[in-house]
């Protein structure tokens, strides 16, 4: 059984971890990045209930069985962990079917630069991935609604060079990262189906997670 001193140390460690994560989340959520700023503007301009209702109505017109809650759970459990893992590993082939054309061009360029520099992220595995939160919904005439989401992951921050030497982080350096991803439903010419695509993506955070 823990003594009073050990118990207090454990409590202090938990509080420190919580404060670090909340601090990272606050920095990211108050970011002036256009995607985050635009998301805030959308919420300020109209009520979330109105936007959610309009988006759900439009999405059910295309798919009568659509459920916002089921969609969020599916994205949380399946798409987001696969996306983050592929992005960290630099796997453009896995990413391509998930991305809109503009975002694929941007991320594949970033991944290509990484590889040209000889940087390896083989140790950068994901240890946990939070449930997705829908932070904004954008509805425009004659366009599919855009659902803007945010979630946190715990990842190993460890980058090596061509020689295998660690140039950033360490194999036991766990950090909290915050992802903002915007989704839009699009028609896929190959499958002849409506599919969800990630049309914008930003990464923030990188705070130590104790």
Short mmCIF file of C-alpha atoms in Angstrom, two decimals:
data_model
loop_
_atom_site.label_atom_id
_atom_site.label_comp_id
_atom_site.label_asym_id
_atom_site.label_seq_id
_atom_site.Cartn_x
_atom_site.Cartn_y
_atom_site.Cartn_z
CA UNK A 1 0.00 0.00 0.00
CA UNK A 2 1.30 3.48 -0.79
CA UNK A 3 2.41 5.62 2.11
CA UNK A 4 1.22 9.26 2.41
CA UNK A 5 4.32 10.64 0.68
CA UNK A 6 4.18 8.18 -2.20
CA UNK A 7 0.46 8.70 -2.58
CA UNK A 8 0.90 12.47 -2.75
CA UNK A 9 3.66 12.07 -5.34
CA UNK A 10 1.39 9.95 -7.50
CA UNK A 11 -1.39 12.53 -7.20
CA UNK A 12 1.02 15.34 -8.11
CA UNK A 13 2.16 13.40 -11.17
CA UNK A 14 -1.45 12.89 -12.32
CA UNK A 15 -2.20 16.60 -11.84
CA UNK A 16 0.93 17.59 -13.75
CA UNK A 17 -0.04 15.34 -16.69
CA UNK A 18 -3.57 16.73 -16.69
CA UNK A 19 -2.31 20.32 -16.61
CA UNK A 20 0.13 19.67 -19.47
CA UNK A 21 -2.56 18.17 -21.69
CA UNK A 22 -5.09 20.90 -20.88
CA UNK A 23 -2.42 23.54 -21.56
CA UNK A 24 -1.61 22.04 -24.94
CA UNK A 25 -5.31 21.80 -25.79
CA UNK A 26 -5.87 25.48 -24.85
CA UNK A 27 -2.95 26.64 -27.01
CA UNK A 28 -4.26 24.69 -29.98
CA UNK A 29 -7.90 25.68 -29.53
CA UNK A 30 -6.98 29.39 -29.40
CA UNK A 31 -4.76 29.07 -32.48
CA UNK A 32 -5.23 31.61 -35.26
CA UNK A 33 -4.71 28.99 -37.94
CA UNK A 34 -7.32 29.67 -40.67
CA UNK A 35 -9.04 26.30 -40.24
CA UNK A 36 -9.45 26.69 -36.47
CA UNK A 37 -10.29 30.39 -36.76
CA UNK A 38 -12.85 29.64 -39.46
CA UNK A 39 -14.37 26.91 -37.32
CA UNK A 40 -14.77 29.38 -34.45
CA UNK A 41 -16.33 31.93 -36.79
CA UNK A 42 -18.85 29.36 -38.00
CA UNK A 43 -19.94 28.58 -34.46
CA UNK A 44 -20.19 32.30 -33.63
CA UNK A 45 -22.19 33.11 -36.75
CA UNK A 46 -24.98 30.58 -36.22
CA UNK A 47 -26.01 28.24 -33.46
CA UNK A 48 -24.48 24.78 -33.42
CA UNK A 49 -27.99 23.30 -33.30
CA UNK A 50 -28.98 25.01 -36.54
CA UNK A 51 -25.84 23.94 -38.37
CA UNK A 52 -26.07 20.39 -37.09
CA UNK A 53 -29.70 20.10 -38.13
CA UNK A 54 -29.00 21.52 -41.60
CA UNK A 55 -25.99 19.25 -42.11
CA UNK A 56 -27.82 16.15 -40.89
CA UNK A 57 -30.79 16.92 -43.13
CA UNK A 58 -28.54 17.27 -46.19
CA UNK A 59 -26.54 14.14 -45.37
CA UNK A 60 -29.74 12.12 -44.85
CA UNK A 61 -30.97 13.29 -48.21
CA UNK A 62 -27.97 11.45 -49.68
CA UNK A 63 -28.09 8.60 -47.17
CA UNK A 64 -31.39 8.09 -45.27
CA UNK A 65 -29.62 5.96 -42.65
CA UNK A 66 -26.99 8.58 -41.80
CA UNK A 67 -26.40 9.18 -38.07
CA UNK A 68 -24.00 11.87 -36.87
CA UNK A 69 -23.22 9.87 -33.72
CA UNK A 70 -22.51 6.66 -35.65
CA UNK A 71 -20.35 8.61 -38.10
CA UNK A 72 -18.32 10.14 -35.29
CA UNK A 73 -17.83 6.74 -33.63
CA UNK A 74 -16.73 5.18 -36.91
CA UNK A 75 -14.26 7.96 -37.59
CA UNK A 76 -12.92 7.70 -34.02
CA UNK A 77 -12.49 3.94 -34.03
CA UNK A 78 -11.35 3.32 -37.59
CA UNK A 79 -10.33 6.22 -39.81
CA UNK A 80 -8.47 8.52 -37.42
CA UNK A 81 -6.05 5.92 -35.96
CA UNK A 82 -5.27 4.62 -39.47
CA UNK A 83 -4.80 8.15 -40.80
CA UNK A 84 -2.46 9.23 -37.99
CA UNK A 85 -0.41 6.03 -38.18
CA UNK A 86 -0.03 6.37 -41.97
CA UNK A 87 0.89 10.06 -41.71
CA UNK A 88 3.50 9.44 -39.01
CA UNK A 89 5.03 6.53 -40.94
CA UNK A 90 4.97 8.49 -44.21
CA UNK A 91 2.71 5.99 -45.98
CA UNK A 92 1.30 8.03 -48.88
CA UNK A 93 -0.30 4.98 -50.49
CA UNK A 94 -2.51 4.35 -47.46
CA UNK A 95 -3.36 8.04 -47.12
CA UNK A 96 -4.36 8.67 -50.73
CA UNK A 97 -7.88 7.10 -50.70
CA UNK A 98 -8.75 9.09 -47.56
CA UNK A 99 -7.75 12.54 -48.81
CA UNK A 100 -9.10 15.22 -51.07
CA UNK A 101 -6.81 16.04 -54.01
CA UNK A 102 -5.44 19.28 -52.55
CA UNK A 103 -4.64 17.78 -49.17
CA UNK A 104 -3.07 14.68 -50.71
CA UNK A 105 -0.76 16.91 -52.76
CA UNK A 106 0.28 18.83 -49.65
CA UNK A 107 0.87 15.84 -47.37
CA UNK A 108 2.64 13.72 -49.99
CA UNK A 109 5.00 16.66 -50.54
CA UNK A 110 5.70 16.86 -46.79
CA UNK A 111 6.34 13.12 -46.63
CA UNK A 112 8.64 13.26 -49.66
CA UNK A 113 10.72 16.01 -48.00
CA UNK A 114 11.01 13.90 -44.84
CA UNK A 115 12.35 10.96 -46.80
CA UNK A 116 14.78 13.12 -48.78
CA UNK A 117 16.20 14.35 -45.48
CA UNK A 118 16.62 10.74 -44.35
CA UNK A 119 14.33 11.09 -41.34
CA UNK A 120 12.75 7.89 -40.00
CA UNK A 121 9.70 7.82 -37.74
CA UNK A 122 9.69 4.05 -37.16
CA UNK A 123 9.59 4.49 -33.35
CA UNK A 124 6.80 7.08 -33.47
CA UNK A 125 3.95 4.74 -32.65
CA UNK A 126 0.55 5.81 -31.29
CA UNK A 127 -0.13 4.69 -27.72
CA UNK A 128 -3.67 6.08 -27.43
CA UNK A 129 -6.24 7.95 -29.54
CA UNK A 130 -9.14 9.89 -28.00
CA UNK A 131 -12.69 9.96 -29.30
CA UNK A 132 -13.34 12.57 -31.97
CA UNK A 133 -15.14 15.79 -31.06
CA UNK A 134 -17.09 17.66 -33.73
CA UNK A 135 -16.08 21.29 -33.16
CA UNK A 136 -17.77 22.95 -36.15
CA UNK A 137 -20.06 22.25 -39.07
CA UNK A 138 -20.09 24.28 -42.27
CA UNK A 139 -23.08 24.18 -44.59
CA UNK A 140 -22.99 25.91 -47.97
CA UNK A 141 -25.47 25.95 -50.83
CA UNK A 142 -24.88 23.25 -53.45
CA UNK A 143 -21.97 21.76 -51.51
CA UNK A 144 -21.76 18.80 -49.17
CA UNK A 145 -21.47 19.83 -45.49
CA UNK A 146 -17.98 20.00 -43.98
CA UNK A 147 -17.57 18.45 -40.52
CA UNK A 148 -14.60 19.81 -38.57
CA UNK A 149 -13.31 17.50 -35.86
CA UNK A 150 -10.64 17.48 -33.19
CA UNK A 151 -9.01 14.67 -31.24
CA UNK A 152 -5.93 14.00 -29.15
CA UNK A 153 -3.38 11.22 -29.49
CA UNK A 154 -0.54 10.08 -27.29
CA UNK A 155 2.48 9.34 -29.50
CA UNK A 156 6.09 8.37 -29.08
CA UNK A 157 8.20 11.35 -30.16
CA UNK A 158 11.30 9.73 -31.64
CA UNK A 159 12.93 10.59 -34.98
CA UNK A 160 16.09 8.95 -36.33
CA UNK A 161 18.48 9.80 -39.16
CA UNK A 162 19.77 7.48 -41.87
CA UNK A 163 22.37 6.07 -39.50
CA UNK A 164 19.72 5.18 -36.95
CA UNK A 165 20.75 7.85 -34.46
CA UNK A 166 18.00 9.65 -32.55
CA UNK A 167 17.89 13.29 -33.68
CA UNK A 168 14.70 14.30 -31.86
CA UNK A 169 12.91 12.94 -28.81
CA UNK A 170 13.53 9.47 -27.43
CA UNK A 171 11.93 6.00 -27.55
CA UNK A 172 10.25 6.73 -24.19
CA UNK A 173 9.26 10.35 -24.94
CA UNK A 174 5.43 10.25 -24.91
CA UNK A 175 3.70 13.44 -26.07
CA UNK A 176 0.15 14.68 -26.52
CA UNK A 177 -0.70 15.81 -30.05
CA UNK A 178 -3.88 17.50 -31.21
CA UNK A 179 -5.31 16.93 -34.66
CA UNK A 180 -7.94 19.00 -36.43
CA UNK A 181 -9.45 17.28 -39.45
CA UNK A 182 -12.18 18.50 -41.80
CA UNK A 183 -14.32 15.88 -43.56
CA UNK A 184 -16.53 16.22 -46.61
CA UNK A 185 -18.49 13.62 -48.53
CA UNK A 186 -17.51 13.28 -52.17
CA UNK A 187 -18.35 11.09 -55.15
CA UNK A 188 -15.68 8.52 -55.92
CA UNK A 189 -15.49 7.86 -59.66
CA UNK A 190 -13.78 4.49 -59.23
CA UNK A 191 -16.19 2.95 -56.74
CA UNK A 192 -19.22 4.95 -57.95
CA UNK A 193 -20.05 5.69 -54.33
CA UNK A 194 -20.21 8.65 -51.98
CA UNK A 195 -17.20 8.49 -49.67
CA UNK A 196 -15.87 10.66 -46.86
CA UNK A 197 -12.64 12.50 -47.61
CA UNK A 198 -10.32 14.46 -45.32
CA UNK A 199 -10.19 17.88 -46.99
CA UNK A 200 -8.06 19.72 -44.42
CA UNK A 201 -5.77 18.69 -41.62
CA UNK A 202 -3.61 20.40 -39.02
CA UNK A 203 -1.40 19.11 -36.23
CA UNK A 204 -0.71 20.93 -32.98
CA UNK A 205 0.52 20.26 -29.48
CA UNK A 206 3.55 18.08 -28.85
CA UNK A 207 3.41 18.64 -25.08
CA UNK A 208 5.06 16.05 -22.82
CA UNK A 209 2.57 13.46 -21.52
CA UNK A 210 3.74 12.11 -18.17
#
